[in-house]
Amino acid sequence: MRMHRKDNLDARLAACADIMTAADLTEKNMKKAAELKDYINFAQVFKNDNSVHLEIGCGKGGFVTGMAKLHPNTNFIAVEKVSNVIITACESAKAEGLKNVHFINCPAEVLPRYIPEGSIERIYLNFSDPLPKLGYAAQRLTAPRFLSLYKNILKAGGEIWQKTDNEDFFDFSLEMYSQCGYSLLQVCRDLAANPFEGNVVTEHEKKFMDEGRKIFRAVVRRPD
């Protein structure tokens, strides 16, 4: 089912232009689009040189706004490709008066156009679409082509924090991390039974936990 386009979407997106970068997707080839550099100047956007964390697939923004409030001295970039969804996240951040969040409305493939190499301290992958059909494996956000992208934008020693409710996708991700040279730091197969301090529960996470479904979590380090 197609999502109903939100009322006055274009005007609402324009009103959030101060906290959101809208990707230029004139070039339809995503690989070529990623090669066109238009880096975001983090120091100019955030008015500081604090470390930068990146959430890919921020949805309606519950996680990134929660993290931004918990960690005011960390800057957060939140990425979401669906304009109809990211507008809710942007408006929530503006309503909260958060100064340490900036959004990018673009597919993950195009991130190298906007994110400088070696600039990100941590990447969050929260309940990414598992794309269970085998033919879609290359589109999963932990497929090798994405892990190569993440390696380039992460700082030395940078980490990926992943949460998912899909065990098959989780096992696939663990295998891809190992194949691509990432170091497995933490592997948890039941987050409810093994909580950690500072966990911000996403919209999906609360729903899944209420349903009694297990949450799987991994923390991995960028290859040297």
Short mmCIF file of N, CA, C and O in Angstrom, two decimals, residues 53-180:
data_model
loop_
_atom_site.label_atom_id
_atom_site.label_comp_id
_atom_site.label_asym_id
_atom_site.label_seq_id
_atom_site.Cartn_x
_atom_site.Cartn_y
_atom_site.Cartn_z
N HIS A 53 27.74 11.40 15.03
CA HIS A 53 27.16 10.07 14.88
C HIS A 53 26.12 10.12 13.77
O HIS A 53 25.49 11.16 13.54
N LEU A 54 25.93 8.99 13.09
CA LEU A 54 25.06 8.93 11.92
C LEU A 54 24.04 7.81 12.08
O LEU A 54 24.41 6.66 12.33
N GLU A 55 22.75 8.14 11.95
CA GLU A 55 21.71 7.11 11.91
C GLU A 55 21.22 6.99 10.48
O GLU A 55 20.80 7.98 9.87
N ILE A 56 21.23 5.76 9.96
CA ILE A 56 20.77 5.52 8.59
C ILE A 56 19.41 4.84 8.66
O ILE A 56 19.27 3.74 9.19
N GLY A 57 18.40 5.53 8.13
CA GLY A 57 17.02 5.05 8.22
C GLY A 57 16.38 5.51 9.51
O GLY A 57 16.00 4.69 10.35
N CYS A 58 16.26 6.82 9.67
CA CYS A 58 15.81 7.36 10.97
C CYS A 58 14.30 7.30 11.16
O CYS A 58 13.81 7.56 12.26
N GLY A 59 13.54 6.99 10.10
CA GLY A 59 12.09 6.92 10.24
C GLY A 59 11.51 8.24 10.74
O GLY A 59 11.89 9.31 10.26
N LYS A 60 10.65 8.16 11.73
CA LYS A 60 9.99 9.35 12.25
C LYS A 60 10.82 10.08 13.30
O LYS A 60 10.35 11.05 13.89
N GLY A 61 12.02 9.60 13.56
CA GLY A 61 12.96 10.38 14.37
C GLY A 61 12.98 10.12 15.85
O GLY A 61 13.66 10.82 16.59
N GLY A 62 12.25 9.11 16.32
CA GLY A 62 12.20 8.85 17.76
C GLY A 62 13.57 8.56 18.36
O GLY A 62 13.89 9.04 19.45
N PHE A 63 14.37 7.77 17.65
CA PHE A 63 15.68 7.41 18.17
C PHE A 63 16.62 8.61 18.16
O PHE A 63 17.25 8.92 19.19
N VAL A 64 16.73 9.29 17.05
CA VAL A 64 17.74 10.36 16.97
C VAL A 64 17.40 11.53 17.88
O VAL A 64 18.30 12.13 18.49
N THR A 65 16.13 11.86 18.04
CA THR A 65 15.79 12.95 18.96
C THR A 65 16.06 12.52 20.40
O THR A 65 16.53 13.33 21.21
N GLY A 66 15.78 11.26 20.71
CA GLY A 66 16.09 10.76 22.05
C GLY A 66 17.57 10.79 22.34
O GLY A 66 18.01 11.20 23.42
N MET A 67 18.37 10.36 21.38
CA MET A 67 19.82 10.37 21.55
C MET A 67 20.36 11.79 21.65
O MET A 67 21.27 12.07 22.44
N ALA A 68 19.83 12.69 20.86
CA ALA A 68 20.30 14.07 20.87
C ALA A 68 20.05 14.73 22.22
O ALA A 68 20.87 15.52 22.71
N LYS A 69 18.93 14.39 22.85
CA LYS A 69 18.64 14.94 24.17
C LYS A 69 19.53 14.32 25.25
O LYS A 69 19.96 15.00 26.17
N LEU A 70 19.82 13.03 25.11
CA LEU A 70 20.67 12.34 26.07
C LEU A 70 22.14 12.77 25.96
O LEU A 70 22.86 12.76 26.95
N HIS A 71 22.54 13.14 24.74
CA HIS A 71 23.95 13.43 24.47
C HIS A 71 24.09 14.80 23.79
O HIS A 71 24.38 14.87 22.59
N PRO A 72 23.89 15.87 24.54
CA PRO A 72 23.91 17.20 23.93
C PRO A 72 25.28 17.61 23.38
O PRO A 72 25.35 18.53 22.56
N ASN A 73 26.33 16.92 23.77
CA ASN A 73 27.67 17.26 23.29
C ASN A 73 28.11 16.35 22.14
O ASN A 73 29.30 16.32 21.77
N THR A 74 27.18 15.61 21.58
CA THR A 74 27.42 14.82 20.38
C THR A 74 26.51 15.34 19.27
O THR A 74 25.35 15.67 19.53
N ASN A 75 27.03 15.43 18.06
CA ASN A 75 26.23 15.85 16.92
C ASN A 75 25.69 14.62 16.19
O ASN A 75 26.38 13.61 16.08
N PHE A 76 24.47 14.73 15.70
CA PHE A 76 23.82 13.60 15.04
C PHE A 76 23.35 13.98 13.63
O PHE A 76 22.71 15.02 13.44
N ILE A 77 23.71 13.13 12.68
CA ILE A 77 23.17 13.22 11.32
C ILE A 77 22.18 12.07 11.17
O ILE A 77 22.51 10.92 11.46
N ALA A 78 20.96 12.36 10.73
CA ALA A 78 19.94 11.34 10.57
C ALA A 78 19.50 11.30 9.11
O ALA A 78 19.15 12.33 8.53
N VAL A 79 19.54 10.11 8.54
CA VAL A 79 19.26 9.93 7.11
C VAL A 79 17.98 9.16 6.92
O VAL A 79 17.74 8.14 7.58
N GLU A 80 17.14 9.63 6.00
CA GLU A 80 15.91 8.93 5.65
C GLU A 80 15.60 9.27 4.20
O GLU A 80 15.60 10.46 3.83
N LYS A 81 15.35 8.25 3.39
CA LYS A 81 15.14 8.51 1.96
C LYS A 81 13.70 8.92 1.62
O LYS A 81 13.47 9.49 0.55
N VAL A 82 12.75 8.65 2.51
CA VAL A 82 11.35 8.93 2.20
C VAL A 82 10.97 10.31 2.76
O VAL A 82 10.92 10.50 3.98
N SER A 83 10.69 11.24 1.87
CA SER A 83 10.36 12.61 2.28
C SER A 83 9.13 12.64 3.18
O SER A 83 9.04 13.43 4.13
N ASN A 84 8.17 11.79 2.86
CA ASN A 84 6.92 11.74 3.61
C ASN A 84 7.12 11.31 5.06
O ASN A 84 6.28 11.57 5.91
N VAL A 85 8.26 10.65 5.32
CA VAL A 85 8.59 10.17 6.66
C VAL A 85 9.52 11.13 7.38
O VAL A 85 9.32 11.47 8.55
N ILE A 86 10.55 11.60 6.68
CA ILE A 86 11.56 12.44 7.32
C ILE A 86 10.97 13.75 7.81
O ILE A 86 11.47 14.34 8.78
N ILE A 87 9.89 14.21 7.20
CA ILE A 87 9.31 15.48 7.64
C ILE A 87 8.84 15.39 9.09
O ILE A 87 8.98 16.36 9.86
N THR A 88 8.32 14.24 9.51
CA THR A 88 7.90 14.08 10.90
C THR A 88 9.10 14.19 11.83
O THR A 88 9.04 14.84 12.88
N ALA A 89 10.21 13.56 11.44
CA ALA A 89 11.43 13.63 12.25
C ALA A 89 11.95 15.06 12.35
O ALA A 89 12.32 15.53 13.44
N CYS A 90 11.98 15.76 11.23
CA CYS A 90 12.47 17.15 11.22
C CYS A 90 11.60 18.04 12.10
O CYS A 90 12.12 18.84 12.89
N GLU A 91 10.30 17.92 11.95
CA GLU A 91 9.40 18.78 12.73
C GLU A 91 9.49 18.46 14.21
O GLU A 91 9.38 19.37 15.05
N SER A 92 9.72 17.21 14.56
CA SER A 92 9.89 16.84 15.97
C SER A 92 11.15 17.48 16.54
O SER A 92 11.14 18.01 17.66
N ALA A 93 12.24 17.42 15.77
CA ALA A 93 13.50 18.01 16.23
C ALA A 93 13.38 19.52 16.40
O ALA A 93 13.89 20.10 17.37
N LYS A 94 12.68 20.17 15.47
CA LYS A 94 12.47 21.62 15.59
C LYS A 94 11.60 21.95 16.79
O LYS A 94 11.88 22.91 17.52
N ALA A 95 10.56 21.15 17.02
CA ALA A 95 9.68 21.39 18.15
C ALA A 95 10.42 21.23 19.47
O ALA A 95 10.13 21.93 20.45
N GLU A 96 11.39 20.32 19.50
CA GLU A 96 12.20 20.09 20.72
C GLU A 96 13.30 21.13 20.87
O GLU A 96 13.95 21.19 21.92
N GLY A 97 13.52 21.92 19.83
CA GLY A 97 14.57 22.93 19.88
C GLY A 97 15.97 22.34 19.86
O GLY A 97 16.92 22.94 20.38
N LEU A 98 16.13 21.17 19.24
CA LEU A 98 17.42 20.49 19.23
C LEU A 98 18.37 21.15 18.23
O LEU A 98 18.03 21.34 17.07
N LYS A 99 19.57 21.44 18.71
CA LYS A 99 20.57 22.09 17.87
C LYS A 99 21.66 21.13 17.40
O LYS A 99 22.53 21.53 16.61
N ASN A 100 21.62 19.91 17.88
CA ASN A 100 22.67 18.95 17.56
C ASN A 100 22.19 17.82 16.65
O ASN A 100 22.71 16.71 16.67
N VAL A 101 21.15 18.11 15.85
CA VAL A 101 20.64 17.14 14.87
C VAL A 101 20.52 17.81 13.51
O VAL A 101 20.02 18.93 13.41
N HIS A 102 20.99 17.12 12.48
CA HIS A 102 20.80 17.56 11.10
C HIS A 102 20.35 16.35 10.30
O HIS A 102 20.82 15.24 10.52
N PHE A 103 19.44 16.57 9.37
CA PHE A 103 18.86 15.49 8.59
C PHE A 103 19.33 15.55 7.13
O PHE A 103 19.61 16.62 6.61
N ILE A 104 19.40 14.37 6.52
CA ILE A 104 19.66 14.28 5.08
C ILE A 104 18.56 13.42 4.47
O ILE A 104 18.35 12.29 4.88
N ASN A 105 17.88 13.99 3.49
CA ASN A 105 16.81 13.28 2.78
C ASN A 105 17.41 12.64 1.54
O ASN A 105 17.46 13.25 0.47
N CYS A 106 17.91 11.39 1.70
CA CYS A 106 18.55 10.73 0.58
C CYS A 106 18.67 9.24 0.82
O CYS A 106 18.61 8.79 1.97
N PRO A 107 18.86 8.45 -0.24
CA PRO A 107 19.16 7.03 -0.07
C PRO A 107 20.57 6.85 0.49
O PRO A 107 21.45 7.69 0.28
N ALA A 108 20.80 5.74 1.18
CA ALA A 108 22.11 5.48 1.77
C ALA A 108 23.22 5.45 0.71
O ALA A 108 24.36 5.85 0.98
N GLU A 109 22.89 5.01 -0.49
CA GLU A 109 23.89 4.92 -1.55
C GLU A 109 24.55 6.26 -1.87
O GLU A 109 25.69 6.31 -2.36
N VAL A 110 23.84 7.35 -1.60
CA VAL A 110 24.32 8.68 -2.00
C VAL A 110 25.08 9.39 -0.87
O VAL A 110 25.60 10.48 -1.04
N LEU A 111 25.16 8.75 0.29
CA LEU A 111 25.81 9.40 1.44
C LEU A 111 27.23 9.90 1.17
O LEU A 111 27.61 10.96 1.67
N PRO A 112 28.05 9.18 0.38
CA PRO A 112 29.41 9.68 0.14
C PRO A 112 29.46 11.05 -0.54
O PRO A 112 30.49 11.72 -0.52
N ARG A 113 28.35 11.46 -1.13
CA ARG A 113 28.31 12.80 -1.72
C ARG A 113 28.30 13.88 -0.63
O ARG A 113 28.86 14.96 -0.83
N TYR A 114 27.69 13.56 0.51
CA TYR A 114 27.47 14.57 1.54
C TYR A 114 28.30 14.37 2.81
O TYR A 114 28.51 15.34 3.56
N ILE A 115 28.77 13.15 3.06
CA ILE A 115 29.52 12.86 4.29
C ILE A 115 31.00 12.70 3.96
O ILE A 115 31.38 11.81 3.21
N PRO A 116 31.86 13.56 4.51
CA PRO A 116 33.30 13.44 4.23
C PRO A 116 33.87 12.12 4.74
O PRO A 116 33.40 11.56 5.72
N GLU A 117 34.90 11.64 4.06
CA GLU A 117 35.56 10.41 4.48
C GLU A 117 36.19 10.60 5.87
O GLU A 117 36.70 11.66 6.20
N GLY A 118 36.11 9.54 6.69
CA GLY A 118 36.74 9.55 8.00
C GLY A 118 36.18 10.57 8.97
O GLY A 118 36.90 11.04 9.86
N SER A 119 34.88 10.89 8.85
CA SER A 119 34.31 11.96 9.68
C SER A 119 33.31 11.48 10.73
O SER A 119 32.90 12.26 11.59
N ILE A 120 32.90 10.21 10.67
CA ILE A 120 31.83 9.71 11.52
C ILE A 120 32.39 8.80 12.61
O ILE A 120 33.16 7.88 12.35
N GLU A 121 31.97 9.07 13.83
CA GLU A 121 32.43 8.27 14.98
C GLU A 121 31.64 6.97 15.12
O GLU A 121 32.19 5.93 15.49
N ARG A 122 30.34 7.03 14.83
CA ARG A 122 29.49 5.85 15.03
C ARG A 122 28.31 5.90 14.07
O ARG A 122 27.77 6.97 13.78
N ILE A 123 27.93 4.72 13.57
CA ILE A 123 26.77 4.57 12.70
C ILE A 123 25.73 3.70 13.42
O ILE A 123 26.07 2.67 14.00
N TYR A 124 24.47 4.13 13.37
CA TYR A 124 23.37 3.35 13.93
C TYR A 124 22.51 2.79 12.79
O TYR A 124 22.07 3.54 11.90
N LEU A 125 22.26 1.49 12.84
CA LEU A 125 21.34 0.82 11.91
C LEU A 125 20.24 0.21 12.76
O LEU A 125 20.41 -0.86 13.36
N ASN A 126 19.13 0.89 12.86
CA ASN A 126 18.03 0.46 13.73
C ASN A 126 16.88 -0.11 12.91
O ASN A 126 16.21 0.61 12.18
N PHE A 127 16.68 -1.41 13.02
CA PHE A 127 15.54 -2.07 12.41
C PHE A 127 15.43 -1.77 10.92
O PHE A 127 14.38 -1.43 10.40
N SER A 128 16.58 -1.89 10.26
CA SER A 128 16.62 -1.74 8.81
C SER A 128 15.75 -2.80 8.15
O SER A 128 15.57 -3.89 8.69
N ASP A 129 15.22 -2.49 6.98
CA ASP A 129 14.41 -3.46 6.23
C ASP A 129 15.26 -4.70 5.96
O ASP A 129 16.31 -4.62 5.33
N PRO A 130 14.83 -5.88 6.45
CA PRO A 130 15.64 -7.09 6.26
C PRO A 130 15.65 -7.62 4.83
O PRO A 130 16.50 -8.44 4.48
N LEU A 131 14.71 -7.17 4.01
CA LEU A 131 14.64 -7.61 2.61
C LEU A 131 14.91 -9.12 2.50
O LEU A 131 15.93 -9.55 1.97
N PRO A 132 14.01 -9.93 3.02
CA PRO A 132 14.29 -11.37 3.18
C PRO A 132 14.48 -12.16 1.90
O PRO A 132 15.15 -13.19 1.91
N LYS A 133 13.93 -11.71 0.78
CA LYS A 133 14.10 -12.47 -0.46
C LYS A 133 15.56 -12.47 -0.88
O LYS A 133 16.22 -11.43 -0.88
N LEU A 134 16.07 -13.63 -1.25
CA LEU A 134 17.48 -13.79 -1.56
C LEU A 134 17.95 -12.82 -2.64
O LEU A 134 19.06 -12.31 -2.59
N GLY A 135 17.11 -12.55 -3.59
CA GLY A 135 17.48 -11.67 -4.69
C GLY A 135 17.73 -10.23 -4.27
O GLY A 135 18.30 -9.45 -5.04
N TYR A 136 17.32 -9.88 -3.05
CA TYR A 136 17.48 -8.52 -2.56
C TYR A 136 18.67 -8.37 -1.61
O TYR A 136 18.86 -7.31 -1.01
N ALA A 137 19.48 -9.42 -1.47
CA ALA A 137 20.56 -9.41 -0.48
C ALA A 137 21.50 -8.22 -0.66
O ALA A 137 21.96 -7.62 0.31
N ALA A 138 21.78 -7.85 -1.90
CA ALA A 138 22.71 -6.74 -2.16
C ALA A 138 22.14 -5.40 -1.74
O ALA A 138 22.89 -4.41 -1.62
N GLN A 139 20.81 -5.34 -1.52
CA GLN A 139 20.17 -4.09 -1.13
C GLN A 139 20.12 -3.91 0.40
O GLN A 139 19.79 -2.83 0.88
N ARG A 140 20.43 -4.98 1.15
CA ARG A 140 20.40 -4.88 2.60
C ARG A 140 21.48 -3.92 3.08
O ARG A 140 22.58 -3.88 2.51
N LEU A 141 21.19 -3.17 4.15
CA LEU A 141 22.13 -2.13 4.59
C LEU A 141 23.39 -2.67 5.25
O LEU A 141 24.27 -1.90 5.61
N THR A 142 23.49 -4.01 5.38
CA THR A 142 24.73 -4.60 5.85
C THR A 142 25.38 -5.45 4.76
O THR A 142 26.25 -6.27 5.04
N ALA A 143 24.97 -5.28 3.52
CA ALA A 143 25.61 -5.95 2.40
C ALA A 143 27.01 -5.35 2.18
O ALA A 143 27.27 -4.21 2.58
N PRO A 144 27.91 -6.09 1.56
CA PRO A 144 29.29 -5.61 1.40
C PRO A 144 29.43 -4.23 0.79
O PRO A 144 30.29 -3.45 1.20
N ARG A 145 28.60 -3.88 -0.20
CA ARG A 145 28.77 -2.56 -0.82
C ARG A 145 28.48 -1.43 0.16
O ARG A 145 29.11 -0.38 0.10
N PHE A 146 27.55 -1.67 1.09
CA PHE A 146 27.28 -0.65 2.11
C PHE A 146 28.36 -0.66 3.18
O PHE A 146 28.77 0.40 3.67
N LEU A 147 28.84 -1.84 3.55
CA LEU A 147 29.90 -1.90 4.56
C LEU A 147 31.17 -1.23 4.05
O LEU A 147 31.92 -0.63 4.84
N SER A 148 31.42 -1.30 2.76
CA SER A 148 32.55 -0.59 2.17
C SER A 148 32.34 0.92 2.27
O SER A 148 33.26 1.68 2.60
N LEU A 149 31.12 1.35 2.01
CA LEU A 149 30.77 2.77 2.13
C LEU A 149 30.98 3.24 3.56
O LEU A 149 31.57 4.31 3.80
N TYR A 150 30.49 2.45 4.53
CA TYR A 150 30.61 2.84 5.94
C TYR A 150 32.08 2.93 6.36
O TYR A 150 32.47 3.83 7.11
N LYS A 151 32.88 1.97 5.87
CA LYS A 151 34.31 1.99 6.22
C LYS A 151 34.95 3.31 5.80
O LYS A 151 35.77 3.88 6.53
N ASN A 152 34.55 3.82 4.65
CA ASN A 152 35.14 5.05 4.15
C ASN A 152 34.74 6.29 4.95
O ASN A 152 35.53 7.22 5.11
N ILE A 153 33.52 6.31 5.45
CA ILE A 153 33.08 7.52 6.16
C ILE A 153 33.33 7.44 7.66
O ILE A 153 33.31 8.48 8.35
N LEU A 154 33.57 6.22 8.19
CA LEU A 154 33.89 6.09 9.61
C LEU A 154 35.32 6.52 9.89
O LEU A 154 36.22 6.32 9.07
N LYS A 155 35.53 7.08 11.08
CA LYS A 155 36.88 7.34 11.55
C LYS A 155 37.58 6.03 11.88
O LYS A 155 36.93 4.99 12.06
N ALA A 156 38.90 6.05 11.99
CA ALA A 156 39.63 4.89 12.48
C ALA A 156 39.10 4.52 13.86
O ALA A 156 38.97 5.39 14.72
N GLY A 157 38.76 3.26 14.05
CA GLY A 157 38.18 2.82 15.32
C GLY A 157 36.70 3.08 15.45
O GLY A 157 36.10 2.77 16.49
N GLY A 158 36.07 3.64 14.41
CA GLY A 158 34.64 3.92 14.45
C GLY A 158 33.81 2.64 14.49
O GLY A 158 34.28 1.56 14.09
N GLU A 159 32.58 2.77 14.96
CA GLU A 159 31.75 1.59 15.20
C GLU A 159 30.41 1.67 14.48
O GLU A 159 29.91 2.76 14.18
N ILE A 160 29.82 0.50 14.27
CA ILE A 160 28.43 0.36 13.83
C ILE A 160 27.66 -0.30 14.97
O ILE A 160 28.09 -1.32 15.50
N TRP A 161 26.54 0.31 15.35
CA TRP A 161 25.63 -0.27 16.34
C TRP A 161 24.36 -0.67 15.60
O TRP A 161 23.67 0.19 15.03
N GLN A 162 24.04 -1.94 15.63
CA GLN A 162 22.88 -2.45 14.89
C GLN A 162 21.88 -3.08 15.84
O GLN A 162 22.24 -3.80 16.76
N LYS A 163 20.59 -2.83 15.57
CA LYS A 163 19.50 -3.54 16.25
C LYS A 163 18.50 -4.00 15.19
O LYS A 163 18.20 -3.28 14.24
N THR A 164 17.97 -5.21 15.38
CA THR A 164 16.97 -5.75 14.47
C THR A 164 16.14 -6.80 15.20
O THR A 164 16.59 -7.38 16.19
N ASP A 165 14.95 -7.02 14.70
CA ASP A 165 14.11 -8.09 15.25
C ASP A 165 14.14 -9.33 14.37
O ASP A 165 13.51 -10.33 14.69
N ASN A 166 14.90 -9.27 13.27
CA ASN A 166 14.91 -10.36 12.29
C ASN A 166 16.20 -11.17 12.44
O ASN A 166 17.28 -10.70 12.10
N GLU A 167 16.08 -12.40 12.95
CA GLU A 167 17.27 -13.21 13.25
C GLU A 167 18.03 -13.59 11.98
O GLU A 167 19.27 -13.61 11.98
N ASP A 168 17.32 -13.89 10.91
CA ASP A 168 18.01 -14.24 9.66
C ASP A 168 18.84 -13.07 9.16
O ASP A 168 19.99 -13.24 8.71
N PHE A 169 18.27 -11.88 9.22
CA PHE A 169 19.00 -10.69 8.80
C PHE A 169 20.19 -10.43 9.73
O PHE A 169 21.27 -10.04 9.29
N PHE A 170 19.98 -10.68 11.01
CA PHE A 170 21.06 -10.50 11.98
C PHE A 170 22.22 -11.45 11.68
O PHE A 170 23.38 -11.04 11.64
N ASP A 171 21.90 -12.72 11.41
CA ASP A 171 22.95 -13.70 11.10
C ASP A 171 23.66 -13.33 9.79
O ASP A 171 24.88 -13.46 9.68
N PHE A 172 22.90 -12.87 8.81
CA PHE A 172 23.48 -12.39 7.56
C PHE A 172 24.44 -11.25 7.84
O PHE A 172 25.57 -11.21 7.32
N SER A 173 24.01 -10.32 8.70
CA SER A 173 24.84 -9.15 9.01
C SER A 173 26.14 -9.56 9.68
O SER A 173 27.22 -9.07 9.34
N LEU A 174 26.05 -10.47 10.65
CA LEU A 174 27.26 -10.93 11.34
C LEU A 174 28.24 -11.55 10.36
O LEU A 174 29.46 -11.32 10.44
N GLU A 175 27.72 -12.34 9.43
CA GLU A 175 28.58 -12.97 8.42
C GLU A 175 29.24 -11.92 7.54
O GLU A 175 30.45 -11.99 7.24
N MET A 176 28.47 -10.90 7.13
CA MET A 176 29.02 -9.86 6.26
C MET A 176 30.06 -9.02 7.00
O MET A 176 31.10 -8.65 6.43
N TYR A 177 29.81 -8.71 8.26
CA TYR A 177 30.80 -7.97 9.04
C TYR A 177 32.13 -8.71 9.05
O TYR A 177 33.19 -8.13 8.81
N SER A 178 32.07 -10.01 9.32
CA SER A 178 33.30 -10.79 9.39
C SER A 178 33.98 -10.87 8.03
O SER A 178 35.21 -10.70 7.93
N GLN A 179 33.21 -11.09 6.98
CA GLN A 179 33.79 -11.18 5.64
C GLN A 179 34.46 -9.88 5.23
O GLN A 179 35.46 -9.89 4.50
N CYS A 180 33.92 -8.76 5.69
CA CYS A 180 34.42 -7.45 5.28
C CYS A 180 35.45 -6.88 6.26
O CYS A 180 35.85 -5.71 6.13
#
